[in-house]
Amino acid sequence: MTSARSLSLLLSTAALAATLTPALSAQTAGPYKILNIAKIGGDGGWDYLTADAPSRQLYFARSGPNGNLKVYNLDTLAPIGEVATGNAHGAVVDNATHHGFATSNPVTMFDTQTLKVIKTINTGGRPDGFLNDPATHHVYILSHASPNVTVLDAATGDIVKAFDAGGAVEQSVLDNHGHLFIDLEDKDAIAVVDTATYTVTGKYDISSVSGGCAGLAIDAVHDILFASCSDKKNMVILNATNGKILQVLPTGEGSDGAEFNPDTMEAFSTQGEGTLAVIKENSPTSFTLEQLLKTQPRARTLTLDLKTGHIITATADFGPAPAAQPGQRVRPPMLPNSFRLIVIGR
């Protein structure tokens, strides 16, 4: 682990107030606020965060020469350990088997209690997103390259099925009726998959109202999908049973994740511009933008702690981007030891 662990991970209220920028302290009226900013530090980028509420563990992968899957205490944000995955995008956990799967290449299967690697699994493609089905103990590994989806047995790590979803898959969710939904970022659509046969049975076209959707959440009780999209900076809300668009609400630029809290009937999406959108489900046909909270730039992925209702996102500071050749995309360098977690709640 990095030397940044010697830093205090929990800031006092006074210290936190002193470090907040005007953009952070200003927010639209609403119930949510920033509760804590934990300075983690260390080198390397990041992607997904995963809050495992039952075990009270937080997982996030760090990339770069020293990249591994980091594990922190979900309540205190104190470091617990790490899994030797190398570079990965994130991790998913099956609590019944105490097995976790990190989307490294190959995928790394590990014991969530000891954090020891059990084995690696060559799924092909470029493992990125993930989802666990606690009912079947099947884990879905998502990839922008073929195969788009690989289904693993959480107990053994064996490959159950691999198939293509017909586009660049991003976030995925399950309903209570044997369906998997996956947003296809490059197709402006949401794929519908039968989890009994692992076949794509349909696609919900949302190109008339938005596209570039990277976040997807679900109210599984009322069959409502929440797709957070970048092209028109909005969230598209659909009926999961037939794909009917129910409402479209503004959010912000650069969304890369969405979550739904059934206890509060709220959907959340984080935007890279530095905002958290809170969408209130008043009824299965009525939705409002409850709050647009200022966070920090590049805090575009999130996870939801279902026990506390806290949203956790992450960001870091970046220097100026180097000069790019025509048509070349160059990312600005991340400043060392600037990585931090942002905890948001009521």
Tab-separated table of C-alpha atoms in Angstrom, residues 17 59 72 75 83 126 146 280 346:
chain	number	residue	atom	x	y	z
A	17	ALA	CA	-14.932	23.434	5.821
A	59	TYR	CA	-13.605	-1.514	-3.344
A	72	TYR	CA	-11.302	0.213	2.532
A	75	ASP	CA	-17.726	3.255	7.612
A	83	VAL	CA	-6.074	-7.578	-3.953
A	126	ARG	CA	-11.631	-5.929	-22.373
A	146	SER	CA	-16.434	-9.005	-28.083
A	280	LYS	CA	-37.101	11.909	-6.943
A	346	ARG	CA	-28.457	13.731	4.125
